[in-house]
Amino acid sequence: MARPGATDMLDSWNDGATKSVIVDFVARVTKTGGAGYVPLADRIATFDNDGTLWCEHPLQTQVFFLIDHVKDLAAKDSTLRERQPFKALLEHDTATLQTLGKQGVQELFFATHAGMTVEAFDRMAREWLSWAKHPKLRRPFTRCIYQPQVELLEYLHSNGFRTFIVSGGGVDFIRAFAEEVYGIPRERVVGSSGRLHYELQDGRPVLMKASELGSFDDREAKPANIGLHIGRRPLLVFGNSDGDLAMMRYAKAGDGARLALLLHHDDAEREAAYDRDFRLSPLAEALDKAEQYGITVVSMRRDWKAVFPD
Amino acid sequence: MARPGATDMLDSWNDGATKSVIVDFVARVTKTGGAGYVPLADRIATFDNDGTLWCEHPLQTQVFFLIDHVKDLAAKDSTLRERQPFKALLEHDTATLQTLGKQGVQELFFATHAGMTVEAFDRMAREWLSWAKHPKLRRPFTRCIYQPQVELLEYLHSNGFRTFIVSGGGVDFIRAFAEEVYGIPRERVVGSSGRLHYELQDGRPVLMKASELGSFDDREAKPANIGLHIGRRPLLVFGNSDGDLAMMRYAKAGDGARLALLLHHDDAEREAAYDRDFRLSPLAEALDKAEQYGITVVSMRRDWKAVFPD
């Protein structure tokens, strides 16, 4: 564990205003006896996942996973090839997929895993992650994480923060890699979820995934799920889309200093440049009102020395 | 923090078979290099609250809280005195209250807090806990906790376990005292919950309690909520009623050694003797099938040297 207060952990962040905002904030809330001191119990940070901790462009990783899963299903039931939205998935028809919207994709995701136990799903997700590669970045998805964010998580952990993922993505999918990749344990992942049913399978108690949506964890549902799962206003929030705006505003409205960070994907060269027009997760209002709401905009191009791990 | 493996932390447990089962289990799963070794990440223990960590007889603490809250409401709206179920609450009509059942009580509880922010509710609960006393035990409710369980929680923490409360009680009510009383942080409390709505109150983002039930965390819902909130099969489960049987069986069905403990209230002298006939939370099936399911029955009378803190 690094020396508390060490900032050389943020090696992949360029020196400048943004990095200073982060370092100054952490110094302020951790300084014993200082006016801004925050007890350990209250040092909660919530991070969006897709587009904040790892790449989500041109499609979220979960969609690539869904495509490959539907391929397997279509091998057993060829009628899927002609039925929407399966047809669009199998043909990588991004335009049609985007019309489903983020919630439609989630619902399809849960529907295709109905009848699996959570353990069987976990094995399937881990197996896929072990070989699948991002089509554009040509590296395993678990290496499409952002190196500056991995450093930031570790920096926060070393300063007594408990970090949580609060994502629109499926909670069980994120749990299949978050612990190994980000150091965030399974119980600190909040996400969209399908209902689980306790059942006996050959006499053995299991949790079975049902097709019914439990929670679509986006926009106003994010602070509501923070209330349910965490029970505290976060001290720090990091997001990248309008889906994160409500949890940012919720955090900022707490007492004392709070930090809300918004990653802007403005780096076509190293990753991608997108915001308003990315229909699966647009960034418009949060960018336009960042100043009004006291949100710090992080520019990938300007603020990150490196984007991905070596 | 105590020396790992120290058993003198369990001072309020009588030496004997039950204490040995606990100590041997913890020794087995924490012995580095041993056949039963369990990595830190998987050391999850879930505890029921009412009747397991603190007294629930003759009524759960939350019901006493509800009674006092309804008294306040009736002072503003006297028609409540003649309307059921408020009338039964105000008259401490236990027989009628028991006919509501555990879920009915929860629903009434959430209904009476609709329109409060989670923060206002937390203040109200803390204020009440600061003065209210158990009518029979004549001590603050936060001193109606079981001393052997407080020691067990600390013993588990010192052995690398992460403990969670998984309770039929309202999550926000439990969070108002769990951290100070049990050392269990707010995010490790899972309970029954009402829906929360993100709203602006005088321009400030808040989470508002709605009257709609989110989850009634009892019986089969307990393992389902463990799946949602924790994402791992517990290694150890402690309960005291049939409402805990599903999570006990779920834990026991995991790989390797697992421990399920069932507290039997058989101590009329020091606390209370009840099981099958306690309608708000009966214990029958779990007791009858304990041996079949490999559940260890803990006798309050026989296994606990002390019941409450001095």
Coordinates of C-alpha atoms in Angstrom, one line a residue:
Chain A
M1 CA 0.0 0.0 0.0
A2 CA 1.3 3.4 -1.0
R3 CA 2.1 6.1 1.5
P4 CA -1.1 8.1 2.2
G5 CA -0.9 11.4 0.3
A6 CA 1.5 10.1 -2.2
T7 CA 0.6 11.6 -5.6
D8 CA 3.2 9.9 -7.7
M9 CA 0.6 7.1 -7.8
L10 CA -1.2 9.2 -10.4
D11 CA 1.6 8.8 -12.9
S12 CA -0.6 8.6 -16.0
W13 CA -2.3 11.9 -15.2
N14 CA -0.7 15.0 -16.7
D15 CA 0.2 17.7 -14.2
G16 CA -2.2 20.6 -14.5
A17 CA -5.5 22.0 -13.2
T18 CA -7.5 18.7 -13.2
K19 CA -4.9 16.6 -11.4
S20 CA -4.5 19.4 -8.8
V21 CA -8.2 19.5 -8.2
I22 CA -8.2 15.8 -7.4
V23 CA -5.0 15.9 -5.2
D24 CA -6.1 19.0 -3.4
F25 CA -9.5 17.5 -2.7
V26 CA -8.1 14.3 -1.3
A27 CA -5.5 16.2 0.8
R28 CA -8.3 18.4 2.2
V29 CA -10.7 15.6 3.3
T30 CA -7.9 13.4 4.7
K31 CA -6.0 16.0 6.7
T32 CA -6.5 15.1 10.4
G33 CA -7.6 18.1 12.3
G34 CA -8.2 20.1 9.2
A35 CA -11.4 22.0 8.5
G36 CA -12.4 19.7 5.7
Y37 CA -11.5 16.4 7.4
V38 CA -13.9 13.6 6.6
P39 CA -14.0 10.4 8.8
L40 CA -13.1 7.2 7.2
A41 CA -16.7 5.9 7.3
D42 CA -17.8 8.7 5.0
R43 CA -15.1 8.4 2.4
I44 CA -17.3 6.9 -0.3
A45 CA -16.5 7.3 -4.0
T46 CA -18.8 6.1 -6.8
F47 CA -17.6 5.4 -10.4
D48 CA -19.6 4.8 -13.5
N49 CA -18.1 1.9 -15.5
D50 CA -18.7 2.1 -19.2
G51 CA -16.8 5.1 -20.7
T52 CA -15.5 6.0 -17.2
L53 CA -13.4 3.1 -16.1
W54 CA -13.1 1.3 -19.5
C55 CA -13.9 1.9 -23.2
E56 CA -17.5 1.9 -24.3
H57 CA -17.1 3.0 -27.9
P58 CA -18.3 2.1 -30.5
L59 CA -20.4 -0.3 -28.4
Q60 CA -20.3 -1.2 -24.7
T61 CA -18.4 -4.4 -23.9
Q62 CA -21.5 -6.0 -22.7
V63 CA -23.0 -5.6 -26.2
F64 CA -20.1 -7.5 -27.7
F65 CA -20.6 -10.2 -25.1
L66 CA -24.3 -10.2 -26.0
I67 CA -23.6 -10.6 -29.7
D68 CA -21.3 -13.6 -29.1
H69 CA -23.9 -15.1 -26.7
V70 CA -26.7 -14.7 -29.3
K71 CA -24.4 -16.3 -31.9
D72 CA -24.3 -19.3 -29.7
L73 CA -28.0 -19.3 -29.2
A74 CA -28.6 -18.9 -33.0
A75 CA -26.5 -22.0 -33.6
K76 CA -29.2 -23.9 -31.7
D77 CA -32.1 -21.9 -33.0
S78 CA -31.5 -20.5 -36.5
T79 CA -34.8 -18.6 -36.5
L80 CA -33.0 -16.0 -34.4
R81 CA -31.1 -14.9 -37.5
E82 CA -34.2 -13.4 -39.0
R83 CA -35.8 -12.0 -35.8
Q84 CA -35.1 -8.6 -34.5
P85 CA -33.4 -7.5 -32.4
F86 CA -31.3 -10.6 -32.7
K87 CA -30.7 -10.1 -36.4
A88 CA -29.3 -6.6 -35.7
L89 CA -27.0 -8.1 -33.1
L90 CA -25.7 -10.8 -35.3
E91 CA -25.1 -8.4 -38.2
H92 CA -23.4 -5.8 -35.9
D93 CA -26.0 -3.4 -37.2
T94 CA -25.0 -0.6 -34.8
A95 CA -27.7 1.8 -36.1
T96 CA -30.5 -0.6 -35.2
L97 CA -28.9 -1.5 -31.9
Q98 CA -28.7 2.2 -31.0
T99 CA -32.5 2.5 -31.5
L100 CA -33.0 -0.1 -28.8
G101 CA -31.5 2.4 -26.3
K102 CA -29.5 1.5 -23.3
Q103 CA -32.4 0.1 -21.4
G104 CA -33.5 -2.1 -24.4
V105 CA -30.0 -3.6 -24.6
Q106 CA -30.1 -4.3 -20.8
E107 CA -33.5 -6.0 -21.1
L108 CA -32.3 -8.1 -24.0
F109 CA -29.2 -9.0 -22.0
F110 CA -31.2 -10.2 -19.0
A111 CA -33.7 -12.1 -21.2
T112 CA -30.9 -14.1 -22.9
H113 CA -29.6 -15.3 -19.5
A114 CA -32.9 -16.2 -17.9
G115 CA -32.8 -19.7 -16.5
M116 CA -29.0 -19.7 -15.7
T117 CA -27.7 -19.7 -12.2
V118 CA -25.6 -16.7 -11.2
E119 CA -22.7 -19.0 -10.9
A120 CA -23.1 -20.4 -14.4
F121 CA -23.4 -16.9 -15.7
D122 CA -20.2 -15.9 -13.9
R123 CA -18.3 -18.7 -15.5
M124 CA -19.7 -17.9 -18.9
A125 CA -18.7 -14.2 -18.6
R126 CA -15.2 -15.0 -17.3
E127 CA -14.6 -17.5 -20.1
W128 CA -15.6 -15.0 -22.7
L129 CA -13.4 -12.2 -21.1
S130 CA -10.5 -14.6 -21.3
W131 CA -10.4 -14.7 -25.1
A132 CA -12.6 -11.9 -26.5
K133 CA -10.9 -8.8 -27.9
H134 CA -12.0 -5.3 -28.6
P135 CA -12.5 -5.0 -32.4
K136 CA -10.9 -1.6 -32.8
L137 CA -8.3 -1.6 -30.0
R138 CA -7.4 -5.2 -30.7
R139 CA -6.7 -6.1 -27.1
P140 CA -8.6 -8.1 -24.4
F141 CA -11.5 -6.0 -23.0
T142 CA -10.0 -6.3 -19.6
R143 CA -7.0 -4.4 -21.1
C144 CA -9.4 -1.6 -22.4
I145 CA -9.5 -0.2 -19.0
Y146 CA -8.2 3.3 -18.4
Q147 CA -4.8 3.3 -16.7
P148 CA -5.3 6.8 -15.1
Q149 CA -8.5 5.5 -13.5
V150 CA -6.9 2.4 -12.1
E151 CA -4.3 4.6 -10.6
L152 CA -7.0 6.9 -9.2
L153 CA -8.8 4.0 -7.6
E154 CA -5.6 2.8 -6.0
Y155 CA -4.9 6.4 -4.8
L156 CA -8.3 6.7 -3.3
H157 CA -8.0 3.3 -1.6
S158 CA -4.7 4.3 -0.1
N159 CA -6.4 7.4 1.3
G160 CA -9.1 5.4 3.1
F161 CA -11.8 5.7 0.5
R162 CA -14.2 2.8 -0.3
T163 CA -14.9 2.9 -4.0
F164 CA -18.0 1.6 -5.6
I165 CA -19.0 1.0 -9.2
V166 CA -22.5 2.4 -9.9
S167 CA -23.2 1.5 -13.5
G168 CA -25.9 1.1 -16.0
G169 CA -24.3 -2.2 -17.0
G170 CA -25.4 -5.5 -15.7
V171 CA -24.1 -6.1 -12.1
D172 CA -23.2 -9.7 -12.6
F173 CA -21.2 -9.0 -15.7
I174 CA -19.2 -6.3 -14.0
R175 CA -18.6 -8.5 -11.0
A176 CA -16.9 -11.1 -13.3
F177 CA -13.9 -8.8 -13.7
A178 CA -14.1 -5.8 -11.3
E179 CA -12.2 -7.4 -8.4
E180 CA -9.3 -8.5 -10.5
V181 CA -9.1 -5.6 -12.8
Y182 CA -10.0 -2.6 -10.5
G183 CA -9.6 -4.0 -7.0
I184 CA -13.3 -3.4 -6.4
P185 CA -14.9 -6.4 -4.6
R186 CA -18.2 -7.8 -5.8
E187 CA -20.3 -6.3 -3.0
R188 CA -19.2 -2.8 -4.0
V189 CA -20.6 -3.2 -7.5
V190 CA -24.1 -1.7 -8.1
G191 CA -25.5 -2.0 -11.6
S192 CA -28.6 -2.8 -13.6
S193 CA -30.0 -6.1 -12.5
G194 CA -32.5 -8.8 -13.4
R195 CA -34.5 -10.5 -10.7
L196 CA -33.0 -13.5 -9.0
H197 CA -35.0 -16.4 -7.7
Y198 CA -34.0 -18.8 -5.0
E199 CA -34.7 -22.3 -6.3
L200 CA -33.6 -25.9 -5.8
Q201 CA -31.7 -27.3 -8.8
D202 CA -31.3 -31.1 -8.4
G203 CA -32.0 -30.5 -4.7
R204 CA -29.2 -27.8 -4.4
P205 CA -30.2 -24.2 -3.5
V206 CA -29.2 -21.8 -6.2
L207 CA -30.0 -18.3 -7.4
M208 CA -31.6 -18.4 -10.8
K209 CA -31.6 -15.5 -13.2
A210 CA -35.0 -14.4 -14.3
S211 CA -35.8 -12.4 -17.4
E212 CA -37.7 -9.7 -15.4
L213 CA -35.8 -6.4 -15.0
G214 CA -35.1 -5.6 -11.4
S215 CA -33.5 -2.2 -11.8
F216 CA -32.2 -0.2 -14.8
D217 CA -29.5 1.7 -13.0
D218 CA -29.3 4.9 -15.0
R219 CA -30.0 8.6 -14.4
E220 CA -32.3 9.1 -11.4
A221 CA -32.0 5.4 -10.5
K222 CA -28.3 5.8 -9.8
P223 CA -28.7 8.0 -6.7
A224 CA -31.7 5.9 -5.6
N225 CA -29.6 2.7 -5.8
I226 CA -26.8 4.5 -4.0
G227 CA -29.3 5.1 -1.2
L228 CA -30.4 1.5 -1.3
H229 CA -27.0 -0.2 -1.5
I230 CA -24.6 2.3 0.1
G231 CA -26.8 4.5 2.3
R232 CA -24.5 7.5 2.1
R233 CA -24.0 10.5 -0.2
P234 CA -20.8 9.9 -2.0
L235 CA -17.9 12.3 -1.4
L236 CA -16.6 11.8 -4.9
V237 CA -18.3 10.8 -8.1
F238 CA -16.8 10.1 -11.5
G239 CA -18.9 9.7 -14.6
N240 CA -18.9 10.4 -18.3
S241 CA -22.5 10.8 -19.5
D242 CA -25.8 12.3 -18.8
G243 CA -26.7 9.0 -17.1
D244 CA -24.3 10.1 -14.3
L245 CA -25.6 13.6 -13.8
A246 CA -28.1 12.8 -11.1
M247 CA -25.6 11.0 -9.0
M248 CA -23.1 13.8 -9.5
R249 CA -25.7 16.4 -8.4
Y250 CA -26.7 14.2 -5.4
A251 CA -23.1 14.0 -4.2
K252 CA -22.5 17.7 -4.7
A253 CA -25.5 18.6 -2.6
G254 CA -23.9 17.0 0.5
D255 CA -22.3 18.9 3.3
G256 CA -18.7 20.1 3.0
A257 CA -16.4 19.6 0.0
R258 CA -17.5 17.2 -2.6
L259 CA -15.9 16.4 -6.0
A260 CA -17.8 15.4 -9.2
L261 CA -15.6 14.5 -12.2
L262 CA -16.9 14.1 -15.8
L263 CA -14.7 12.4 -18.4
H264 CA -15.0 13.9 -21.8
H265 CA -14.0 11.6 -24.6
D266 CA -12.2 14.1 -26.9
D267 CA -9.3 11.9 -28.0
A268 CA -9.9 10.5 -31.4
E269 CA -6.3 9.6 -31.8
R270 CA -5.8 7.5 -28.7
E271 CA -9.4 6.3 -28.1
A272 CA -12.5 8.1 -29.5
A273 CA -14.1 11.5 -29.7
Y274 CA -17.8 11.5 -29.0
D275 CA -20.5 13.1 -26.7
R276 CA -23.9 14.3 -27.9
D277 CA -24.4 11.9 -30.7
F278 CA -23.5 8.7 -29.0
R279 CA -27.1 7.4 -28.7
L280 CA -26.3 4.5 -26.3
S281 CA -25.0 6.9 -23.7
P282 CA -25.1 10.6 -24.7
L283 CA -23.2 13.4 -23.0
A284 CA -24.9 16.8 -23.5
E285 CA -26.7 18.2 -20.5
A286 CA -23.9 17.3 -18.1
L287 CA -21.3 19.0 -20.3
D288 CA -23.5 22.1 -20.8
K289 CA -24.2 22.5 -17.1
A290 CA -20.9 21.3 -15.7
E291 CA -19.9 24.8 -14.6
Q292 CA -23.3 25.6 -13.1
Y293 CA -23.3 22.4 -11.1
G294 CA -19.6 22.6 -10.0
I295 CA -18.6 19.5 -12.0
T296 CA -14.9 19.2 -13.1
V297 CA -14.6 18.2 -16.7
V298 CA -11.7 15.9 -17.4
S299 CA -10.3 16.0 -20.9
M300 CA -8.9 12.6 -22.0
R301 CA -6.7 14.4 -24.5
R302 CA -5.4 17.0 -22.2
D303 CA -5.4 15.4 -18.8
W304 CA -4.3 11.8 -19.4
K305 CA -0.6 11.1 -20.2
A306 CA -1.5 7.5 -21.0
V307 CA -5.0 6.0 -21.7
F308 CA -4.6 2.2 -21.6
P309 CA -2.2 0.0 -19.6
D310 CA 1.0 -0.9 -21.5
Chain B
M1 CA -7.5 -5.3 16.7
A2 CA -7.1 -8.6 18.4
R3 CA -4.6 -11.2 17.5
P4 CA -6.0 -13.3 14.7
G5 CA -7.1 -16.6 16.0
A6 CA -7.5 -15.3 19.5
T7 CA -10.6 -17.0 21.1
D8 CA -10.6 -15.1 24.3
M9 CA -12.6 -12.5 22.4
L10 CA -15.6 -14.9 22.8
D11 CA -15.7 -14.3 26.5
S12 CA -19.5 -14.3 26.7
W13 CA -19.8 -17.7 25.1
N14 CA -19.7 -20.8 27.4
D15 CA -17.0 -23.3 26.5
G16 CA -18.6 -26.3 24.9
A17 CA -19.7 -27.9 21.6
T18 CA -21.2 -24.8 20.1
K19 CA -18.3 -22.5 20.8
S20 CA -15.9 -25.2 19.5
V21 CA -17.8 -25.5 16.2
I22 CA -17.4 -21.7 15.7
V23 CA -13.7 -21.6 16.7
D24 CA -12.8 -24.7 14.7
F25 CA -14.6 -23.4 11.6
V26 CA -12.8 -20.0 11.7
A27 CA -9.5 -21.7 12.4
R28 CA -10.0 -24.0 9.4
V29 CA -10.9 -21.3 6.8
T30 CA -8.2 -19.0 7.9
K31 CA -5.3 -21.4 8.2
T32 CA -2.9 -20.4 5.4
G33 CA -1.9 -23.5 3.3
G34 CA -4.6 -25.6 5.0
A35 CA -7.1 -27.7 3.0
G36 CA -10.0 -25.5 4.1
Y37 CA -8.3 -22.1 3.5
V38 CA -10.6 -19.5 2.1
P39 CA -9.2 -16.3 0.6
L40 CA -10.1 -13.0 2.2
A41 CA -12.4 -11.9 -0.6
D42 CA -14.7 -14.9 0.1
R43 CA -14.9 -14.5 3.9
I44 CA -18.5 -13.2 3.9
A45 CA -20.8 -13.7 6.9
T46 CA -24.4 -12.6 7.0
F47 CA -26.4 -12.1 10.2
D48 CA -30.1 -11.6 10.6
N49 CA -30.8 -8.7 13.0
D50 CA -34.1 -9.0 15.0
G51 CA -33.8 -11.9 17.4
T52 CA -30.2 -12.7 16.2
L53 CA -28.2 -9.6 17.0
W54 CA -30.7 -7.9 19.4
C55 CA -33.9 -8.6 21.2
E56 CA -37.1 -8.9 19.2
H57 CA -39.5 -10.1 21.9
P58 CA -42.4 -9.3 22.6
L59 CA -42.2 -7.0 19.6
Q60 CA -39.4 -6.0 17.2
T61 CA -37.8 -2.7 18.1
Q62 CA -39.0 -1.2 14.8
V63 CA -42.6 -1.8 16.0
F64 CA -42.0 0.2 19.2
F65 CA -40.5 2.9 17.0
L66 CA -43.6 2.8 14.7
I67 CA -45.9 3.0 17.8
D68 CA -44.2 6.2 19.0
H69 CA -44.2 7.6 15.5
V70 CA -47.9 6.9 15.0
K71 CA -48.5 8.6 18.4
D72 CA -46.9 11.8 17.0
L73 CA -49.0 11.5 13.8
A74 CA -52.2 10.9 15.9
A75 CA -51.5 14.1 17.8
K76 CA -51.9 15.9 14.5
D77 CA -54.7 13.7 13.1
S78 CA -56.9 12.3 15.9
T79 CA -58.9 10.2 13.5
L80 CA -56.0 7.7 13.5
R81 CA -57.0 6.7 17.0
E82 CA -60.1 5.0 15.6
R83 CA -58.6 3.6 12.4
Q84 CA -56.9 0.2 12.1
P85 CA -54.1 -0.7 12.1
F86 CA -53.2 2.6 13.9
K87 CA -55.6 1.9 16.7
A88 CA -54.0 -1.4 17.4
L89 CA -50.6 0.2 17.5
L90 CA -51.6 3.0 19.8
E91 CA -53.3 0.6 22.1
H92 CA -50.3 -1.9 22.1
D93 CA -52.8 -4.4 20.9
T94 CA -50.2 -7.1 20.2
A95 CA -52.7 -9.7 19.1
T96 CA -54.1 -7.5 16.3
L97 CA -50.5 -6.4 15.4
Q98 CA -49.5 -10.0 15.0
T99 CA -52.3 -10.6 12.5
L100 CA -50.7 -8.0 10.3
G101 CA -47.7 -10.3 9.9
K102 CA -44.1 -9.2 9.4
Q103 CA -44.7 -7.9 5.9
G104 CA -47.8 -5.9 7.0
V105 CA -45.8 -4.2 9.7
Q106 CA -43.1 -3.3 7.2
E107 CA -45.5 -1.9 4.8
L108 CA -47.1 0.2 7.5
F109 CA -43.7 1.3 8.5
F110 CA -42.7 2.5 5.1
A111 CA -46.1 4.2 4.5
T112 CA -45.7 6.3 7.6
H113 CA -42.4 7.7 6.4
A114 CA -43.4 8.5 2.9
G115 CA -42.4 12.0 1.9
M116 CA -39.4 12.2 4.3
T117 CA -35.9 12.4 3.0
V118 CA -33.6 9.5 4.0
E119 CA -31.6 12.0 6.0
A120 CA -34.6 13.3 7.9
F121 CA -35.6 9.7 8.6
D122 CA -32.1 8.9 9.9
R123 CA -32.2 11.9 12.3
M124 CA -35.7 10.8 13.5
A125 CA -34.5 7.3 14.1
R126 CA -31.3 8.4 15.9
E127 CA -33.3 10.8 18.1
W128 CA -35.7 8.1 19.1
L129 CA -33.0 5.6 19.8
S130 CA -31.3 8.1 22.1
W131 CA -34.2 8.1 24.6
A132 CA -36.5 5.1 24.0
K133 CA -36.3 2.1 26.3
H134 CA -37.3 -1.6 25.9
P135 CA -40.5 -1.9 28.1
K136 CA -39.5 -5.2 29.6
L137 CA -35.7 -5.0 29.7
R138 CA -35.9 -1.3 30.8
R139 CA -32.8 -0.3 29.0
P140 CA -32.1 1.6 25.7
F141 CA -32.8 -0.6 22.7
T142 CA -29.2 -0.2 21.6
R143 CA -28.3 -1.9 24.9
C144 CA -30.7 -4.8 24.1
I145 CA -28.0 -6.2 21.7
Y146 CA -26.5 -9.6 22.5
Q147 CA -23.1 -9.3 24.0
P148 CA -21.9 -12.8 22.6
Q149 CA -22.9 -11.6 19.1
V150 CA -21.0 -8.4 19.4
E151 CA -18.0 -10.4 20.4
L152 CA -18.6 -12.9 17.5
L153 CA -18.7 -10.0 15.0
E154 CA -15.5 -8.6 16.3
Y155 CA -13.9 -12.1 16.3
L156 CA -14.9 -12.5 12.6
H157 CA -13.7 -9.0 11.7
S158 CA -10.3 -9.8 13.3
N159 CA -10.2 -12.9 11.2
G160 CA -10.7 -11.1 7.9
F161 CA -14.4 -11.6 7.5
R162 CA -16.7 -8.9 6.1
T163 CA -20.0 -9.1 8.0
F164 CA -23.3 -8.1 6.6
I165 CA -26.7 -7.7 8.2
V166 CA -29.5 -9.3 6.1
S167 CA -32.7 -8.5 7.9
G168 CA -36.4 -8.4 7.4
G169 CA -36.2 -5.0 9.2
G170 CA -36.1 -1.7 7.4
V171 CA -32.7 -1.0 6.0
D172 CA -32.6 2.7 6.9
F173 CA -33.7 2.0 10.5
I174 CA -30.9 -0.5 11.0
R175 CA -28.4 1.8 9.4
A176 CA -29.2 4.4 12.1
F177 CA -27.4 2.3 14.7
A178 CA -25.5 -0.7 13.1
E179 CA -22.3 1.1 12.6
E180 CA -22.0 2.4 16.2
V181 CA -23.4 -0.6 17.9
Y182 CA -22.1 -3.6 15.8
G183 CA -19.3 -2.0 13.8
I184 CA -21.1 -2.8 10.6
P185 CA -21.0 0.1 8.1
R186 CA -24.1 1.3 6.4
E187 CA -23.3 -0.3 3.0
R188 CA -23.1 -3.7 4.6
V189 CA -26.7 -3.5 5.8
V190 CA -29.3 -5.3 3.6
G191 CA -32.9 -5.1 4.7
S192 CA -36.5 -4.6 3.7
S193 CA -36.7 -1.3 1.8
G194 CA -39.2 1.2 0.5
R195 CA -38.6 2.8 -2.9
L196 CA -36.5 6.0 -3.0
H197 CA -37.1 8.8 -5.4
Y198 CA -34.4 11.3 -6.5
E199 CA -36.0 14.7 -6.2
L200 CA -35.2 18.4 -5.8
Q201 CA -36.3 19.8 -2.5
D202 CA -36.0 23.6 -2.6
G203 CA -33.6 23.1 -5.4
R204 CA -31.4 20.6 -3.5
P205 CA -31.1 17.0 -4.7
V206 CA -32.5 14.6 -2.1
L207 CA -33.7 11.0 -1.9
M208 CA -37.3 11.0 -0.8
K209 CA -38.9 7.9 0.8
A210 CA -41.9 6.6 -1.1
S211 CA -44.7 4.5 0.4
E212 CA -44.2 1.7 -2.2
L213 CA -42.5 -1.4 -1.0
G214 CA -39.2 -2.1 -2.8
S215 CA -38.2 -5.4 -1.2
F216 CA -39.6 -7.4 1.7
D217 CA -36.3 -9.1 2.8
D218 CA -37.5 -12.3 4.3
R219 CA -37.3 -16.0 3.5
E220 CA -36.5 -16.6 -0.2
A221 CA -35.9 -12.9 -0.7
K222 CA -32.9 -13.1 1.6
P223 CA -30.6 -15.2 -0.6
A224 CA -31.9 -13.2 -3.6
N225 CA -30.9 -9.9 -1.9
I226 CA -27.6 -11.5 -1.0
G227 CA -27.1 -12.2 -4.7
L228 CA -28.0 -8.6 -5.6
H229 CA -26.1 -6.8 -2.9
I230 CA -23.2 -9.0 -2.0
G231 CA -22.8 -11.3 -5.1
R232 CA -21.2 -14.2 -3.1
R233 CA -22.5 -17.2 -1.2
P234 CA -21.9 -16.5 2.4
L235 CA -19.4 -18.6 4.3
L236 CA -21.2 -18.2 7.5
V237 CA -24.9 -17.4 8.3
F238 CA -26.5 -16.6 11.6
G239 CA -30.2 -16.4 12.0
N240 CA -33.0 -17.3 14.5
S241 CA -36.2 -17.9 12.6
D242 CA -37.8 -19.7 9.6
G243 CA -37.2 -16.4 7.7
D244 CA -33.5 -17.2 7.8
L245 CA -33.7 -20.7 6.6
A246 CA -33.4 -20.0 2.8
M247 CA -30.2 -18.0 3.3
M248 CA -28.8 -20.7 5.6
R249 CA -29.5 -23.4 3.0
Y250 CA -28.1 -21.2 0.3
A251 CA -24.8 -20.7 2.2
K252 CA -24.6 -24.4 3.2
A253 CA -24.8 -25.4 -0.5
G254 CA -21.6 -23.6 -1.4
D255 CA -18.3 -25.4 -1.9
G256 CA -16.1 -26.3 1.0
A257 CA -16.9 -25.8 4.7
R258 CA -19.8 -23.5 5.5
L259 CA -21.3 -22.7 8.9
A260 CA -25.0 -22.0 9.6
L261 CA -26.0 -21.0 13.1
L262 CA -29.5 -20.8 14.5
L263 CA -30.2 -19.0 17.7
H264 CA -32.9 -20.7 19.8
H265 CA -34.5 -18.4 22.4
D266 CA -34.9 -20.8 25.2
D267 CA -34.0 -18.5 28.1
A268 CA -37.1 -17.2 29.8
E269 CA -35.1 -16.1 32.8
R270 CA -32.6 -13.9 31.1
E271 CA -34.5 -12.9 27.9
A272 CA -37.5 -14.9 26.5
A273 CA -38.5 -18.4 25.5
Y274 CA -40.3 -18.6 22.2
D275 CA -40.2 -20.3 18.8
R276 CA -43.3 -21.8 17.0
D277 CA -45.9 -19.5 18.4
F278 CA -44.2 -16.2 17.8
R279 CA -46.3 -15.1 14.9
L280 CA -44.3 -12.0 13.9
S281 CA -41.3 -14.3 13.2
P282 CA -41.9 -18.0 13.9
L283 CA -39.2 -20.7 14.3
A284 CA -40.5 -24.1 13.4
E285 CA -39.2 -25.6 10.2
A286 CA -35.6 -24.4 10.7
L287 CA -35.6 -26.1 14.1
D288 CA -37.2 -29.3 13.0
K289 CA -34.8 -29.7 10.0
A290 CA -31.6 -28.2 11.5
E291 CA -29.9 -31.6 11.7
Q292 CA -31.0 -32.6 8.2
Y293 CA -29.6 -29.3 6.8
G294 CA -26.4 -29.3 8.9
I295 CA -27.5 -26.2 10.9
T296 CA -25.9 -25.7 14.3
V297 CA -28.5 -24.8 16.9
V298 CA -27.3 -22.3 19.5
S299 CA -29.1 -22.4 22.8
M300 CA -29.2 -19.0 24.5
R301 CA -29.6 -20.7 27.9
R302 CA -26.8 -23.2 27.5
D303 CA -24.3 -21.5 25.2
W304 CA -24.3 -17.9 26.4
K305 CA -22.5 -16.9 29.6
A306 CA -24.0 -13.4 29.4
V307 CA -26.9 -12.2 27.1
F308 CA -26.7 -8.4 27.2
P309 CA -23.8 -6.0 27.7
D310 CA -23.2 -5.0 31.3

